[in-house]
XYZ file of C-alpha atoms in Angstrom:
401
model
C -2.983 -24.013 -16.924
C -5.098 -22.733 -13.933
C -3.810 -20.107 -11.825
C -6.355 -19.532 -9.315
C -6.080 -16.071 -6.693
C -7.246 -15.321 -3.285
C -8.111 -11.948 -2.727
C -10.104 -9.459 -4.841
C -7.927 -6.213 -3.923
C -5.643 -4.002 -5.464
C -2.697 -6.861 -5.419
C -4.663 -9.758 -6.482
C -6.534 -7.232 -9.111
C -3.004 -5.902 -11.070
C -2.054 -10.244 -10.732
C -4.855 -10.790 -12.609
C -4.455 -8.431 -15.565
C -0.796 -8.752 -15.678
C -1.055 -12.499 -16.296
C -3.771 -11.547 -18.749
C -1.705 -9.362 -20.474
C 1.351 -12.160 -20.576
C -1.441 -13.976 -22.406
C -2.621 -15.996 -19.311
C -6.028 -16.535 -19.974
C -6.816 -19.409 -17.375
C -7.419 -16.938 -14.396
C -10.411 -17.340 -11.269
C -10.331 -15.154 -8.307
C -11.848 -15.900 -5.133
C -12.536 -12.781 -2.658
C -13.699 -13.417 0.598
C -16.411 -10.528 0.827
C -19.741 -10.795 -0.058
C -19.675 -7.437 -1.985
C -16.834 -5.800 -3.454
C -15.128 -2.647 -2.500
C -11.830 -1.345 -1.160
C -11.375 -0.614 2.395
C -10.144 2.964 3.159
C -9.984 6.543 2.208
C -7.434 8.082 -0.205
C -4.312 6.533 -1.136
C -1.230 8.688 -3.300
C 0.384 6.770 -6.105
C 4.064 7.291 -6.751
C 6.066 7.058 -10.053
C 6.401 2.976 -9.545
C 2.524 2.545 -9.432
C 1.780 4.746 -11.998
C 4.066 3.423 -14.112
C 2.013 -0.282 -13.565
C -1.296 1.740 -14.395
C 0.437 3.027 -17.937
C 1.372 -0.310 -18.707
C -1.760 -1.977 -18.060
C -3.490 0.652 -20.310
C -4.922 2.831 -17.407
C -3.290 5.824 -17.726
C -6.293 7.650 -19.303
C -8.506 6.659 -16.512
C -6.010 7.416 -13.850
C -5.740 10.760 -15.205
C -9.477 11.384 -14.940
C -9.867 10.174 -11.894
C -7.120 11.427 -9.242
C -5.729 14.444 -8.578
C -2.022 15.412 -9.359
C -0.821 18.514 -6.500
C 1.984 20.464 -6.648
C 4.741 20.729 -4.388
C 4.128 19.322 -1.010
C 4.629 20.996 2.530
C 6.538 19.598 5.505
C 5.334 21.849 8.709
C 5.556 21.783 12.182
C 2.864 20.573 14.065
C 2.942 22.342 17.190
C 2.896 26.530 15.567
C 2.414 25.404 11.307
C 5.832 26.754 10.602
C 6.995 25.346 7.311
C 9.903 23.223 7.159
C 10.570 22.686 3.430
C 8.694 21.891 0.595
C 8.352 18.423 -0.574
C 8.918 17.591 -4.471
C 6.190 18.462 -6.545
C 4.150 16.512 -9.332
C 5.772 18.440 -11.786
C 9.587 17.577 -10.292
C 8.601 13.845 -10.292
C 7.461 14.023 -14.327
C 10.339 16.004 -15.354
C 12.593 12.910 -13.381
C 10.955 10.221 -14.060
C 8.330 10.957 -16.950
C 5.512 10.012 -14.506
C 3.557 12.385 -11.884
C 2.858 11.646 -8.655
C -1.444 10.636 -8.039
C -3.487 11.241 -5.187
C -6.848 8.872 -5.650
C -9.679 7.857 -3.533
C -8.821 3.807 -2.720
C -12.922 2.758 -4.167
C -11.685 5.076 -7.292
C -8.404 2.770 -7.707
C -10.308 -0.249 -7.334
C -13.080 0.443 -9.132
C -10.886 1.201 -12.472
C -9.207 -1.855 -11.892
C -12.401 -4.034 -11.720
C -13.427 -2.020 -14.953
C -10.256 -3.472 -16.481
C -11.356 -6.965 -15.352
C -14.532 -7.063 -16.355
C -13.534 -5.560 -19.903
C -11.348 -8.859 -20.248
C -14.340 -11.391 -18.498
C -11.908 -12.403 -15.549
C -14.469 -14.019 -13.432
C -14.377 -12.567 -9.416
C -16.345 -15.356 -7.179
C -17.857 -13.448 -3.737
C -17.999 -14.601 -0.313
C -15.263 -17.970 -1.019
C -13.154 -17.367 1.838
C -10.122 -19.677 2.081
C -9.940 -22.289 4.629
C -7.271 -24.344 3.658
C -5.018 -25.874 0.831
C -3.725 -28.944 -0.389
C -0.700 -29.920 -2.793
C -0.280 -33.417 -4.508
C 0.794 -33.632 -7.981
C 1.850 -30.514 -8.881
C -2.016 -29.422 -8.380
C -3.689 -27.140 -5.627
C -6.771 -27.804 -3.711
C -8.356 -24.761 -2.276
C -10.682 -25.500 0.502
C -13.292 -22.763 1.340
C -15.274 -22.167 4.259
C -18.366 -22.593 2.582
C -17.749 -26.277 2.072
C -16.432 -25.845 -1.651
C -13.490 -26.555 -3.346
C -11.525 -25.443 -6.274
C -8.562 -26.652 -8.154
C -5.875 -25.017 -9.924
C -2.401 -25.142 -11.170
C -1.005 -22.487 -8.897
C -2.379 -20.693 -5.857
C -1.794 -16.935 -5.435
C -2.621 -15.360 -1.986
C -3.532 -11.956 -2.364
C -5.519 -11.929 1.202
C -3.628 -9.249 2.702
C -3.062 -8.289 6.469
C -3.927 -11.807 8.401
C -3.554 -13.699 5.279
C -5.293 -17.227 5.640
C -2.620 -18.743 3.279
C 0.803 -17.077 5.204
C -0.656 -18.727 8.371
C -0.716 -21.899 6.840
C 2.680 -21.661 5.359
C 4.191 -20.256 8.464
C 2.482 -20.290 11.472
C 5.627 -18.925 13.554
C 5.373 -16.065 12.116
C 2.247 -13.687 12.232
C 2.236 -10.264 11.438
C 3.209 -8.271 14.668
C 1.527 -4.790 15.870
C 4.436 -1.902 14.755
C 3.848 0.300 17.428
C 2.048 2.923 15.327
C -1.995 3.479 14.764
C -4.169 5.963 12.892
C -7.171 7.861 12.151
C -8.408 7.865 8.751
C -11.197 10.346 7.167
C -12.180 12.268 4.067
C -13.289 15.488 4.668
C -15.431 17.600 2.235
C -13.610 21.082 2.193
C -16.516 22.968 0.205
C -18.515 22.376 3.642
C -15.646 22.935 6.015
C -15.117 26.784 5.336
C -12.136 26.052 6.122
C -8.722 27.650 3.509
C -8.835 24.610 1.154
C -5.411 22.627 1.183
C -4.470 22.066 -2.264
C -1.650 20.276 -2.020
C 0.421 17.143 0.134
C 1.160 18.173 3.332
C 2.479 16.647 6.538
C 1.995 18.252 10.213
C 4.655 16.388 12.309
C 5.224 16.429 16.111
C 6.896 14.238 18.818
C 5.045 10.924 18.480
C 2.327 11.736 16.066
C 1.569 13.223 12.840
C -0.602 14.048 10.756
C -0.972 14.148 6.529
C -3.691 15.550 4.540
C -4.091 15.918 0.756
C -6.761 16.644 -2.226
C -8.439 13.057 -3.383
C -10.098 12.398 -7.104
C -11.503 15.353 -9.081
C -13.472 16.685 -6.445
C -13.288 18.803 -2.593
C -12.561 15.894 -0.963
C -9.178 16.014 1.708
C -8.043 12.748 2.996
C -6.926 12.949 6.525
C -4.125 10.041 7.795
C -3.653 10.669 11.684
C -0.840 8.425 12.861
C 0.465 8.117 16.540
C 2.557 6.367 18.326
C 1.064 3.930 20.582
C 2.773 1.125 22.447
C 0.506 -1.519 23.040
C -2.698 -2.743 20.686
C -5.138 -4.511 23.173
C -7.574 -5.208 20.623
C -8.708 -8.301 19.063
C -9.200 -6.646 16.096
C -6.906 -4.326 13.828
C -9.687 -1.728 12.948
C -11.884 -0.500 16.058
C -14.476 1.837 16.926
C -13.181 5.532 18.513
C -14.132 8.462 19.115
C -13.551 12.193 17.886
C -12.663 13.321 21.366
C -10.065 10.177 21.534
C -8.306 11.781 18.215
C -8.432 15.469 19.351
C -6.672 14.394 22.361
C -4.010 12.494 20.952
C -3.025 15.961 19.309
C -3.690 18.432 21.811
C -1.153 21.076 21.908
C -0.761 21.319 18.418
C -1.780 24.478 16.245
C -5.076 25.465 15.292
C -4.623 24.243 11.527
C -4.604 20.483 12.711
C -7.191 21.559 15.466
C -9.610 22.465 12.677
C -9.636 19.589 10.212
C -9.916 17.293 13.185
C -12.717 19.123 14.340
C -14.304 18.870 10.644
C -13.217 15.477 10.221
C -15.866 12.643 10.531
C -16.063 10.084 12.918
C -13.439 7.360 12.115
C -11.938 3.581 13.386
C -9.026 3.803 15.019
C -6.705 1.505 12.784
C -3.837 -0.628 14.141
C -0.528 -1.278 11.708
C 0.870 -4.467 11.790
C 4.050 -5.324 9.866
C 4.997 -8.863 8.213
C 8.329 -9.632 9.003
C 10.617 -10.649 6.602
C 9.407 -14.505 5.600
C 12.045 -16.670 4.719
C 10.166 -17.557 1.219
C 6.913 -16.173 0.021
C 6.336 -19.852 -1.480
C 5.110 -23.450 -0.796
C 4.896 -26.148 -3.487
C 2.696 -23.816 -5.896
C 1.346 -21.309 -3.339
C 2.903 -17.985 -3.721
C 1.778 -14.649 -1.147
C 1.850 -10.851 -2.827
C 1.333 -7.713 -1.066
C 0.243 -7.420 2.522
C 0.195 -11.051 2.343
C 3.864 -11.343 2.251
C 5.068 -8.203 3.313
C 2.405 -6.098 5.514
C 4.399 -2.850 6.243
C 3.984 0.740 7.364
C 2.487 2.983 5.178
C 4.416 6.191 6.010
C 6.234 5.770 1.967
C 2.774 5.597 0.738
C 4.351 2.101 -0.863
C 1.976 -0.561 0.484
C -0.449 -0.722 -2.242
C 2.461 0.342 -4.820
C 4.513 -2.960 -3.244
C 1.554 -5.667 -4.223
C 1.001 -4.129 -7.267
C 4.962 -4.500 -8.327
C 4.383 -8.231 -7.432
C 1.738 -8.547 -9.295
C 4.093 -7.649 -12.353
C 6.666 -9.777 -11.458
C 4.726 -12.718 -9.803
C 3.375 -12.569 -13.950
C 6.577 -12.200 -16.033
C 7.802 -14.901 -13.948
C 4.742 -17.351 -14.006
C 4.148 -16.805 -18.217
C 7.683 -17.592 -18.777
C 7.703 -20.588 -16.958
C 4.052 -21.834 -18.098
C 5.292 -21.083 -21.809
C 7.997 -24.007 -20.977
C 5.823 -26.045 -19.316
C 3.702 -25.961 -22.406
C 6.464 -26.482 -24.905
C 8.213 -29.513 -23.346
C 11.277 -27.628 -22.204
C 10.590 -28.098 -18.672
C 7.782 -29.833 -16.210
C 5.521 -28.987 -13.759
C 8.333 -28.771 -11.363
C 9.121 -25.769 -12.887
C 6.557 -23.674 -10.991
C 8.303 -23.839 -7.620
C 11.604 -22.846 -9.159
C 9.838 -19.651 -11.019
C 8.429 -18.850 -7.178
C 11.438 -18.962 -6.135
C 13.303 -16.479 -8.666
C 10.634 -14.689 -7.799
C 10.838 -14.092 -4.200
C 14.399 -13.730 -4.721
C 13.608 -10.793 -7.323
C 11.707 -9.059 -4.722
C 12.703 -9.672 -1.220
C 15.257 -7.195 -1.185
C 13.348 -4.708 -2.632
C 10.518 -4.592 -0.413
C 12.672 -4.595 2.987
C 14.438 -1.725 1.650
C 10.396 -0.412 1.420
C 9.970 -1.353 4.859
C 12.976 0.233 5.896
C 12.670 3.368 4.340
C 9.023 3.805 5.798
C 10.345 3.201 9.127
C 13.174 6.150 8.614
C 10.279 8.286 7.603
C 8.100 7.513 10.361
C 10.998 8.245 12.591
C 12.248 11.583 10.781
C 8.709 12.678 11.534
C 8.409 11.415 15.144
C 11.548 13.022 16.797
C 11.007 12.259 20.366
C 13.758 14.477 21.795
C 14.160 18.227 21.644
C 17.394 18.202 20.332
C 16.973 16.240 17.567
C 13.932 17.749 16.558
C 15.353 21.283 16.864
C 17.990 19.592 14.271
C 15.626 18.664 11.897
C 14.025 21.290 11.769
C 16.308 24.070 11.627
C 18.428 21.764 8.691
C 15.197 21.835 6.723
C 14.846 25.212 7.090
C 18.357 26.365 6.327
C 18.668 23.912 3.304
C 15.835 25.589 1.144
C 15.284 24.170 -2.732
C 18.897 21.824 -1.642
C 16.307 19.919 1.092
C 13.565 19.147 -1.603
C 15.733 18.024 -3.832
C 17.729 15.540 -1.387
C 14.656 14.065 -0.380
C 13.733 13.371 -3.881
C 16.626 11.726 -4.592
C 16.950 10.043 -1.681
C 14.183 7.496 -3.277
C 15.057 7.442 -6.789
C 16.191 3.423 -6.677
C 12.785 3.251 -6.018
C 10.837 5.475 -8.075
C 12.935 4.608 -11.046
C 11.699 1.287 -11.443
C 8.651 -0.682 -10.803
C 9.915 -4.145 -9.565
């Protein structure tokens, strides 16, 4: 049977070789670019997604490739006091039997087209989706090039502004969270600036900033997030300027000051969140990732999120497909197996998007009292404060879907 996906990044990518690995063989994917690449800097990988990469036989690669840091700093924006320590690589092995991966985002995709390729899953350029059509248990996917495809079951993988999610619910858009960014790598061999060798997070009323090593080389990646009320844009990425991002952290200490200063020019990027859909499903359309769930990225979970549908979305789809092959059931079977699915995984991922909204908040404190709590319980609470935070996320961590 055909199963046919929309989208050419890191969730539609891990669909694709989980199926293949559930002995799915019957796979096209459609990306709407005319070249490939993954948009975006560096992007840190947490036990879940590792544990994905391990199964898929990418463990090697991923260790060759990314960087693994040590324990983690929380500081203060405003005068670079440290707060506490965040867990370290090394806690997250000993707990889980997986580290923790920082990895440049081209890297990450790059390794998984490698993995494609090596199995001749066919990627078709510039096929943007238009529309779909159902009848008899069959998809039509429309493209905007005047083409059409057929398959068996339709996976959108399309990500923020997902063609397919508008079509399936059209009341419900993603909606601007409030929150936007600055992202940049920074080369710290040409910075002579103390290199930072490790995770760590700057936070202030309204803003922060986080900055770790990326790949086996000098490169920093630089997240800048701020609050910011209102999104006037038309478009979710748009041009800035370095003065714009030096200003939205003026007053804090020269640390910050300095890798702004060294930072490249960058977009300013808007988040927008996908609230919670009632199904992720239609007939035999299904939506993964930012597709279904958009969400903040301040648990470093979005890309980790797509990719534990991808697993899923698969065990779920090869089961029922074995059936459908055997007699047991019929094609009718496919919506059912969507639906188990969403109903795996719903829960899951608003927890995500819950617990990245408690983190954005934690580092945001907008009133001197509260901050002056957190900060002086981090303080006071030592080796005790790393280790609740760690724990704090181990329904998460443990697992992988």
């Amino acid at each position: 049977m055909k199963i046919a996906i929309a989208g050419a990044g890191v969730s539609g990518l891990t669909a694709a070789l989980a199926l293949y690995e559930k002995g799915e063989k019957e796979i096209q994917l459609y990306e709407r670019a005319a070249k490939l690449g993954e948009v975006g800097a560096g992007i840190q990988l947490a036990p879940n997604a590792v544990r994905i990469l391990y199964q898929l036989g990418l463990g090697d690669d991923l260790a060759k490739m990314a960087h693994s840091a040590g324990a983690g700093e929380l500081r203060r924006a405003g005068d670079n006091q440290l707060l506490t320590n965040l867990p370290s690589s090394e806690y997250f092995l000993k707990r889980y039997g997986l580290p923790v991966y920082q990895i440049l985002r081209t890297d990450l995709h790059a390794m998984l087209l490698s993995a494609l390729e090596d199995r001749q899953i066919e990627i078709q350029l510039d096929k943007e989706l238009a529309e779909t059509q159902q009848s008899n248990q069959e998809v039509q996917i429309n493209f905007a090039d005047g083409t059409s495809a057929n398959a068996d079951v339709l996976i959108g993988a399309d990500g923020v502004g997902s063609i397919l999610s508008a079509q399936m619910f059209p009341e419900l858009p993603p909606l601007y969270a409030g929150v936007a960014c600055w992202r940049a790598l920074l080369d710290q061999e040409k910075t002579g600036l103390t290199p930072i060798e490790k995770v760590t997070v700057w936070a202030d009323e309204g803003r922060h900033l986080v900055a770790y090593p990326v790949g086996r080389s000098s490169l920093l990646n630089l997240v800048a997030v701020i609050r910011k009320d209102h999104w006037e844009y038309p478009h979710r990425v748009v041009p800035s300027s370095k003065a714009q991002w030096l200003k939205s952290f003026e007053g804090c200490c020269e640390q910050v000051a300095a890798l702004i200063e060294h930072a490249p020019e960058s977009d300013l990027w808007g988040f927008f969140e996908q609230r919670r859909l009632p199904e992720w499903h239609k007939d035999n359309q299904v939506l993964i990732g930012d597709a279904a769930h958009a969400m903040l990225p301040n648990l470093a979970q979005g890309a980790a999120q797509g990719m534990e549908d991808g697993v899923v979305l698969a065990e779920v789809l090869a089961e029922v497909l074995a059936e459908i092959r055997s007699g047991v059931t019929g094609p009718a079977g496919i919506e059912t197996a969507l639906a188990k699915f969403y109903a795996r995984r719903s829960e899951r991922v608003s927890r995500v998007q819950k617990g990245a909204h408690w983190n954005l908040d934690f580092f945001h404190q907008s009133s001197s009292p509260k901050i002056a709590l957190r900060d002086g319980l981090m303080r006071m609470g030592g080796p005790f404060t790393t280790s609740v935070i760690a724990r704090k996320y181990d329904w998460l961590y443990s697992t992988s879907g």
